[in-house]
Coordinates of C-alpha atoms in Angstrom, one line a residue:
X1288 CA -3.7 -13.6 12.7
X1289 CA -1.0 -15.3 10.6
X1290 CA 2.1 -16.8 12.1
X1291 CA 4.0 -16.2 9.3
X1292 CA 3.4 -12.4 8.9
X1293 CA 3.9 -11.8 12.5
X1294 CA 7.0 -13.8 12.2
X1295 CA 8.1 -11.5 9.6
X1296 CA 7.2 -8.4 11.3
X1297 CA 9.3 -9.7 14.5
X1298 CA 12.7 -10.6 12.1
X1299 CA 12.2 -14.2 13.7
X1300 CA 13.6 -16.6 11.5
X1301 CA 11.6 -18.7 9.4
X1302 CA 12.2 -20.7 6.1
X1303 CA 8.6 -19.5 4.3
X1304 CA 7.7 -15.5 3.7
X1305 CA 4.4 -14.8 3.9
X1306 CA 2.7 -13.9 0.9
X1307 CA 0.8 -10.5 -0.1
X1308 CA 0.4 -8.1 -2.7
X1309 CA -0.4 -4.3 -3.5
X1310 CA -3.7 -4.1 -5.2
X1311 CA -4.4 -8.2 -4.6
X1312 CA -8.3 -7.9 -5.4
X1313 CA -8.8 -6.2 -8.2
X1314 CA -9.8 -5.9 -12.0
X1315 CA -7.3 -8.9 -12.7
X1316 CA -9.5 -11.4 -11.2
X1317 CA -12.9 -12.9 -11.7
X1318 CA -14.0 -12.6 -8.1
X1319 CA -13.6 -9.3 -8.4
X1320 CA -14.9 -8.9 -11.8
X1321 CA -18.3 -10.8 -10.8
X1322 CA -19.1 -8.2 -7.9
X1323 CA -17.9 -5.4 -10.1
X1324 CA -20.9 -6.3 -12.5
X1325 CA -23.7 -5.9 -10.0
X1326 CA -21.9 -2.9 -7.6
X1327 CA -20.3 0.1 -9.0
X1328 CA -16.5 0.8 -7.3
X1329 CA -17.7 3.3 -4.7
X1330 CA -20.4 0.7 -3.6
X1331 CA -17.1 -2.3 -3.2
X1332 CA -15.6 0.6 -0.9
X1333 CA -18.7 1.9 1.1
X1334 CA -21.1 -1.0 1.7
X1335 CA -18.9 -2.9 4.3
X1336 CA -19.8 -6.6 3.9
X1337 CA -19.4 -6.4 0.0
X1338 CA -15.9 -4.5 1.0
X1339 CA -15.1 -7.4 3.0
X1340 CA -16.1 -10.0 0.3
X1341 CA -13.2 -8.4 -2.3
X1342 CA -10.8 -8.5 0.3
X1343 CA -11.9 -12.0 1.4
X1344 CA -11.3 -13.3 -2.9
X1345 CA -8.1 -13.1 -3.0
X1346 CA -7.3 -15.1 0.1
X1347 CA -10.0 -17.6 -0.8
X1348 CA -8.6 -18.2 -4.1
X1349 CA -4.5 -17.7 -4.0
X1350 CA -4.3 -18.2 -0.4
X1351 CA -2.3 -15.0 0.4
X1352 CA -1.6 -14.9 4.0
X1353 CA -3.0 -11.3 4.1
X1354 CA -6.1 -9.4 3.3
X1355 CA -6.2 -6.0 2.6
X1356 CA -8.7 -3.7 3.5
X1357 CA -10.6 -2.6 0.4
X1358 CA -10.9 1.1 -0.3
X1359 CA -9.1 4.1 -1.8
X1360 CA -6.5 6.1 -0.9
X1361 CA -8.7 9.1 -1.9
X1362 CA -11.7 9.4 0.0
X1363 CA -10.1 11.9 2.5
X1364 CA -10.4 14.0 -0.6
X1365 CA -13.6 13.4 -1.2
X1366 CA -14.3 14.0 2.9
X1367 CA -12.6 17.6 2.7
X1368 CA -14.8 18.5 0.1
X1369 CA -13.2 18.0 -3.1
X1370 CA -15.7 15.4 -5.1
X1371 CA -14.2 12.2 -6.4
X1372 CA -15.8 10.2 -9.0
X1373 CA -14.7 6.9 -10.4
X1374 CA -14.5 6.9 -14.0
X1375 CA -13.2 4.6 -17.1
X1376 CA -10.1 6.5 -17.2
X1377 CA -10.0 6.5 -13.4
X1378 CA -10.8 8.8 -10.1
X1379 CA -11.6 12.4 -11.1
X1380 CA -11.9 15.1 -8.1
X1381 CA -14.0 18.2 -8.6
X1382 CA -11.3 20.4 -8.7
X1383 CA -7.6 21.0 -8.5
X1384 CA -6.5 22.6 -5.0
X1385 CA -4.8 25.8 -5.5
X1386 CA -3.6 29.1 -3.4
X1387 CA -7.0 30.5 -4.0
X1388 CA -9.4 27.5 -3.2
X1389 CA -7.6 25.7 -0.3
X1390 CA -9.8 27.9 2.3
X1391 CA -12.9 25.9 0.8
X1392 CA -11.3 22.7 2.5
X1393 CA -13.7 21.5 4.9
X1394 CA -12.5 21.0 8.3
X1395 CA -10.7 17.9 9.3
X1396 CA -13.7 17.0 11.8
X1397 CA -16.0 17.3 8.8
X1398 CA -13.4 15.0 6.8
X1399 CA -13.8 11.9 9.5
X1400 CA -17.3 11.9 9.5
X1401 CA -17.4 10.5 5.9
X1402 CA -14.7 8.2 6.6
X1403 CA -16.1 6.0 9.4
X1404 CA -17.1 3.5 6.1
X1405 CA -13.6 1.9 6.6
X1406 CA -13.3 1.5 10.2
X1407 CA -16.7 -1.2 9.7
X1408 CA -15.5 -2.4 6.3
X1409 CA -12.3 -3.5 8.5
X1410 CA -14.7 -5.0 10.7
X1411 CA -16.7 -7.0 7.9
X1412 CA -13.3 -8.2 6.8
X1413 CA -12.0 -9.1 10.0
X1414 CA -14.9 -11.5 10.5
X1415 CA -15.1 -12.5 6.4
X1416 CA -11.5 -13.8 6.4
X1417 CA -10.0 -17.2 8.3
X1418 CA -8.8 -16.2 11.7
X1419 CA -4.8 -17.8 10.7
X1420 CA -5.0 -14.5 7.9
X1421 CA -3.9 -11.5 8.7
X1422 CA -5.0 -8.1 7.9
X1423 CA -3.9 -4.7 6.9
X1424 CA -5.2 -1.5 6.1
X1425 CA -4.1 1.6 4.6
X1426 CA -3.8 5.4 4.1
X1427 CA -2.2 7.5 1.2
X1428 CA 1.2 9.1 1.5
X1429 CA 0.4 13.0 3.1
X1430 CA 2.3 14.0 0.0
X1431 CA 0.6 11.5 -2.4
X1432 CA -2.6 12.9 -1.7
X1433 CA -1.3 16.7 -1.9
X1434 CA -0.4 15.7 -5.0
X1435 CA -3.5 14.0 -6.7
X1436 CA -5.0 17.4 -4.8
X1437 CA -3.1 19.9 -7.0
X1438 CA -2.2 17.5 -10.1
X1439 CA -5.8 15.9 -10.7
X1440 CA -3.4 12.6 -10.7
X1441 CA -0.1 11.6 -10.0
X1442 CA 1.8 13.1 -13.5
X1443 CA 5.8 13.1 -14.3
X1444 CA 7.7 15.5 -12.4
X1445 CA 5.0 17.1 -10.6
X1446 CA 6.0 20.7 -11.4
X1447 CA 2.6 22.0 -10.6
X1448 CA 2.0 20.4 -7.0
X1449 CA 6.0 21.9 -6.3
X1450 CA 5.4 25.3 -7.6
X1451 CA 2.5 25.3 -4.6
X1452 CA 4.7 24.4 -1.9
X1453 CA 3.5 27.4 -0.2
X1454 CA 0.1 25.7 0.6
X1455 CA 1.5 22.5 1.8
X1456 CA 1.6 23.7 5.4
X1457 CA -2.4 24.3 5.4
X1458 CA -3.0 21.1 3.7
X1459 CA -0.5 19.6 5.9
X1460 CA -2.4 20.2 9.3
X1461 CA -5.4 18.9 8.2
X1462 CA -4.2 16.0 6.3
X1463 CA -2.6 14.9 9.7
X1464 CA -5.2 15.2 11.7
X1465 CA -7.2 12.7 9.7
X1466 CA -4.5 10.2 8.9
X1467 CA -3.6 10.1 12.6
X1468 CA -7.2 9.7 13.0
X1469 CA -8.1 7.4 10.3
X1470 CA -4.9 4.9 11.0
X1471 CA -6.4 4.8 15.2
X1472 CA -9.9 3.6 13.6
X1473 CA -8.3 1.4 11.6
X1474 CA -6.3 -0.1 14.2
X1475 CA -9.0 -0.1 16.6
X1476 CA -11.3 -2.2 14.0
X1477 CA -8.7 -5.0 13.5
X1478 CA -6.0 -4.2 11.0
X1479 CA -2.6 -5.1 12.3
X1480 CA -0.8 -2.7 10.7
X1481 CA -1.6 0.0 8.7
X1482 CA 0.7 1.1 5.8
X1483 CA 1.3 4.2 4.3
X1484 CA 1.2 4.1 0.2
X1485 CA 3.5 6.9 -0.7
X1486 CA 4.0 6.3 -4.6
X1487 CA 4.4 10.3 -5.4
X1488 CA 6.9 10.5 -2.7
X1489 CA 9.3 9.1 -5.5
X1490 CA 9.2 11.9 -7.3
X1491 CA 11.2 14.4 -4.9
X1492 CA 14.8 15.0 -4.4
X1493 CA 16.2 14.6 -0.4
X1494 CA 16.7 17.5 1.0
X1495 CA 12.9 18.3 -0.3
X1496 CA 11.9 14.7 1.3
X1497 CA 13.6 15.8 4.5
X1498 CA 12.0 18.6 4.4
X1499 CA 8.6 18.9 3.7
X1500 CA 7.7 14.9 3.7
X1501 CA 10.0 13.6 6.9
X1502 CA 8.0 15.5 9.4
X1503 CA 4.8 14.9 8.7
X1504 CA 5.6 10.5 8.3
X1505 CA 7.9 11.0 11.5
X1506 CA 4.7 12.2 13.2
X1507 CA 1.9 9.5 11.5
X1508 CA 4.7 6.5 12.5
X1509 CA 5.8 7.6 16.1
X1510 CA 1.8 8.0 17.6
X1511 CA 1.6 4.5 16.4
X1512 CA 4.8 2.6 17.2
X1513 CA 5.4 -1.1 15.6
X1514 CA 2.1 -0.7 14.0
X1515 CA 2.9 1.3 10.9
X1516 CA 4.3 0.4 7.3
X1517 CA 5.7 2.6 4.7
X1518 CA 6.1 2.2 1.0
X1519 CA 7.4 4.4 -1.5
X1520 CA 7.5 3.8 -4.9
X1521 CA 11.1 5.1 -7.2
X1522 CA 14.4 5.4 -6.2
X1523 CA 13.9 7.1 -3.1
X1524 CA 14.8 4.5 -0.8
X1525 CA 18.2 5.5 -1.5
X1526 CA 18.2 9.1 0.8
X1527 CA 16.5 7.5 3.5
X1528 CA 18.3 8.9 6.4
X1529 CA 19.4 6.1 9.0
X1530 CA 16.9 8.4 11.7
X1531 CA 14.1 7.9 9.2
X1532 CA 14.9 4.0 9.3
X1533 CA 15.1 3.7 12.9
X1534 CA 12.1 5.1 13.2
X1535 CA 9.6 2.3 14.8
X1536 CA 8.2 1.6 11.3
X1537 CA 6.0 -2.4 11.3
X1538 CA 8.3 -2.3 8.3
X1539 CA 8.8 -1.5 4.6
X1540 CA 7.6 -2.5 1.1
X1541 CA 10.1 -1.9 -1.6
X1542 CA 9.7 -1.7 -5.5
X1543 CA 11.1 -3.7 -8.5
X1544 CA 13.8 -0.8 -8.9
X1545 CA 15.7 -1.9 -6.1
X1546 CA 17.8 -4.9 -5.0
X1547 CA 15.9 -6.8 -2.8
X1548 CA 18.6 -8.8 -1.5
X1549 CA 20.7 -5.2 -0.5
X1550 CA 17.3 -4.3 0.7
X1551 CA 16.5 -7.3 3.1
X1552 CA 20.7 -7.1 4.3
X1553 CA 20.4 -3.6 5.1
X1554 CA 16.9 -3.7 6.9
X1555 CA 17.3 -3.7 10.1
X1556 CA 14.2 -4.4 11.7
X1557 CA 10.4 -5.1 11.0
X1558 CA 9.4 -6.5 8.0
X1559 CA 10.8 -6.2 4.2
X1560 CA 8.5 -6.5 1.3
X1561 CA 9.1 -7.2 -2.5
X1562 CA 9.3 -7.1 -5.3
X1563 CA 9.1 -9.0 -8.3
X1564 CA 8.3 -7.2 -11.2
X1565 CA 4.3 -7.2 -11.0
X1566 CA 5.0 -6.4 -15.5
X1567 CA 6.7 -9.8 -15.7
X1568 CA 3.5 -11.3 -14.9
X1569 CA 2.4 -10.4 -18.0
X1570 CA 5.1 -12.3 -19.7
X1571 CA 4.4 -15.3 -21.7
X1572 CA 4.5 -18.2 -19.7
X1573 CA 8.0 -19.7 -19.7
X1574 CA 9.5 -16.4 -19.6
X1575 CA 8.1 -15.5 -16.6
X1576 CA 8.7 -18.6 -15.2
X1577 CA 12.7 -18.1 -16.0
X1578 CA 12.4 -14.8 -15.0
X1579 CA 11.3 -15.6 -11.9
X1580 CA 13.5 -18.6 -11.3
X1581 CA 15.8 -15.6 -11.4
X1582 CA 14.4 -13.8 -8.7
X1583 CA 14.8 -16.9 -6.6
X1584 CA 18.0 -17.5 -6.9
X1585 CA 19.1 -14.0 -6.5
X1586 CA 17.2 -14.4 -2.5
X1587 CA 18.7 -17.7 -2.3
X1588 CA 22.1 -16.0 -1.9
X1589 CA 21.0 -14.8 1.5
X1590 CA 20.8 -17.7 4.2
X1591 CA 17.3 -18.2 6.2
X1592 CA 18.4 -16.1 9.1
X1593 CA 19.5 -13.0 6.2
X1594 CA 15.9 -13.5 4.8
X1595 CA 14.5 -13.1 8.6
X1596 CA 11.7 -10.4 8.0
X1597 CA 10.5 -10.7 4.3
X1598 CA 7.6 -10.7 2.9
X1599 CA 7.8 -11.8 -0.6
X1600 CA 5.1 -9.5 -3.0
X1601 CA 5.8 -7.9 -6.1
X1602 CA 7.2 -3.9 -6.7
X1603 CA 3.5 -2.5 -7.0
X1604 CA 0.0 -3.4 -7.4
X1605 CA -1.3 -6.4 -9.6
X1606 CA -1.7 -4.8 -12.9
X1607 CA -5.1 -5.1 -14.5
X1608 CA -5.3 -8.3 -17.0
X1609 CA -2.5 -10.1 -15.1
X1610 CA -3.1 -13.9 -15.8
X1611 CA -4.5 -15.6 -12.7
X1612 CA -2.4 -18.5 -13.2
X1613 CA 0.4 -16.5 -13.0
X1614 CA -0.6 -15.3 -9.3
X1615 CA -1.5 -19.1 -8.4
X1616 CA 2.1 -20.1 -9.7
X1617 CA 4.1 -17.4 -8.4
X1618 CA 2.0 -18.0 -4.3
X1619 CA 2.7 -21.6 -5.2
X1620 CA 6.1 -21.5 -6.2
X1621 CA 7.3 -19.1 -3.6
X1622 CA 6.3 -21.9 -1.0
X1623 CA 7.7 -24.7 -2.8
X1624 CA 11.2 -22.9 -2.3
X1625 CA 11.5 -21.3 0.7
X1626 CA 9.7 -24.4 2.5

């Protein structure tokens, strides 16, 4: 368990954040790259002890002060009977959910039963990583998942996955049911908190957030009090109602869209994470350095006891190609300054 994350969770007041990012082992780095040559992606998910050797890279190597468990936020998918292959161009289900296939779901029962995978890769990874890391595990957004259901993906404006709004309830009750599930087994196993990765909740307006996404996260984040993080990618921080925010959320993560700095003053309790531009990674190498120099000084504003509860990480995942010195530079630098 890691002081520092627990710290943050807590809003005690320390000078260092921990450290962790969205999508920290993956295609980006060579550990990563070396198992992906002798196991295909399904095989990093579903055999636990090569699950917990990704997780375990990227803690080895940039000394994040969190693993993350390694899986997908699709395999309920898969478990309710929809297929799921992994392809060049990414996951592919077997079909799109409609008005006139939803019946074919299986039931939510059926669902878990392919999902206990996870509960003993969190295991594996418990026992891979140093016991002063911490660890997290995951589940999709109820929403993001409707929506790779009924889009194929996560595309623009989602007008498709909107104009079958009348399904949502169906889907609904069995998507609970297994995230409820699925975030207890994951507890259970040793994550310390489980977030909720809700990047196609950014792509609704508020009164349909309140509406058809509020109830359902109200519900995952209230049967598991303190123990429970959300993220949302977009502007849709900005509707959050002050109920949804004093909900008993483990805390938030927060994207390169917003002002971290606002963020942090206006968060209230539990941790705040963000969210340097995971793009201007990419950048050539003094730029990025300026342009994170930037980002420093912009948190510097806020004294050590404003700061209380962030954890520094970037708006998203680590994009694929992202220069591994980059990572080392920005873990290394982000401790230099806030020591």
């Amino acid at each position: 368990m890691n002081t520092k994350f627990q710290n943050a969770i807590q809003r005690k007041v320390q000078n260092t954040p921990p450290i962790w990012f969205m999508r920290q082992a993956g295609r980006y780095h060579s550990h990563y790259q070396a198992l992906r040559k002798k196991y295909s992606f399904v095989e990093l998910c579903k055999i636990p002890d090569i699950a917990a050797e990704v997780a375990f890279g990227p803690v080895n190597d940039f000394d994040f002060d969190v693993a993350i468990l390694f899986s997908d936020i699709l395999f309920p998918l898969e478990g309710l009977g929809m297929g799921l292959e992994y392809t060049d161009k990414g996951p592919r289900l077997g079909f799109q959910l409609d008005a006139g296939n939803i019946d074919q779901l299986r039931s939510a029962d059926q669902a878990k039963e392919t999902l206990t995978f996870q509960f003993d890769a969190m295991r594996a990874t418990r026992a891979r990583i140093p016991s002063d890391k911490s660890l997290i595990g995951f589940v999709g957004g109820p929403w993001t998942l409707f929506v790779y259901a009924c889009e194929g993906g996560h595309a623009g404006s989602l007008t498709k996955t909107k104009s079958l709004i009348n399904i949502w309830p169906a889907f609904q009750e069995k998507i609970k049911n297994i995230l409820t599930w699925n975030i207890r087994g994951q507890l259970e196993a040793g994550a310390e908190v489980v977030m909720i990765f809700d990047t196609a909740a950014g792509e609704v307006d508020s009164h349909f957030f309140n509406t058809y996404l509020k109830p359902i996260l109200t519900s995952l984040v209230t049967a598991f009090p303190g123990k429970v993080g959300y993220y949302s990618k977009g502007t849709q921080k900005h509707f959050f109602g002050q109920d949804f925010l004093d909900l008993p959320w483990a805390g938030r993560g927060v994207d390169h869209r917003c002002n971290l700095t606002d963020e942090i003053k206006s968060s209230k309790k539990g941790f705040l994470q963000g969210n340097f531009d995971q793009a201007c990674l990419h950048m050539p190498t003094a730029d990025y350095k300026k342009h994170l120099s930037a980002y420093i000084a912009n948190l510097k504003t806020l004294s050590t006891e404003e700061r209380a509860g962030w954890v520094s990480g970037l708006g998203h995942g680590v994009l694929p190609q992202t220069p591994e010195a980059h990572v080392r530079d920005f873990v290394n630098t982000i401790r230099k300054e806030f020591a």
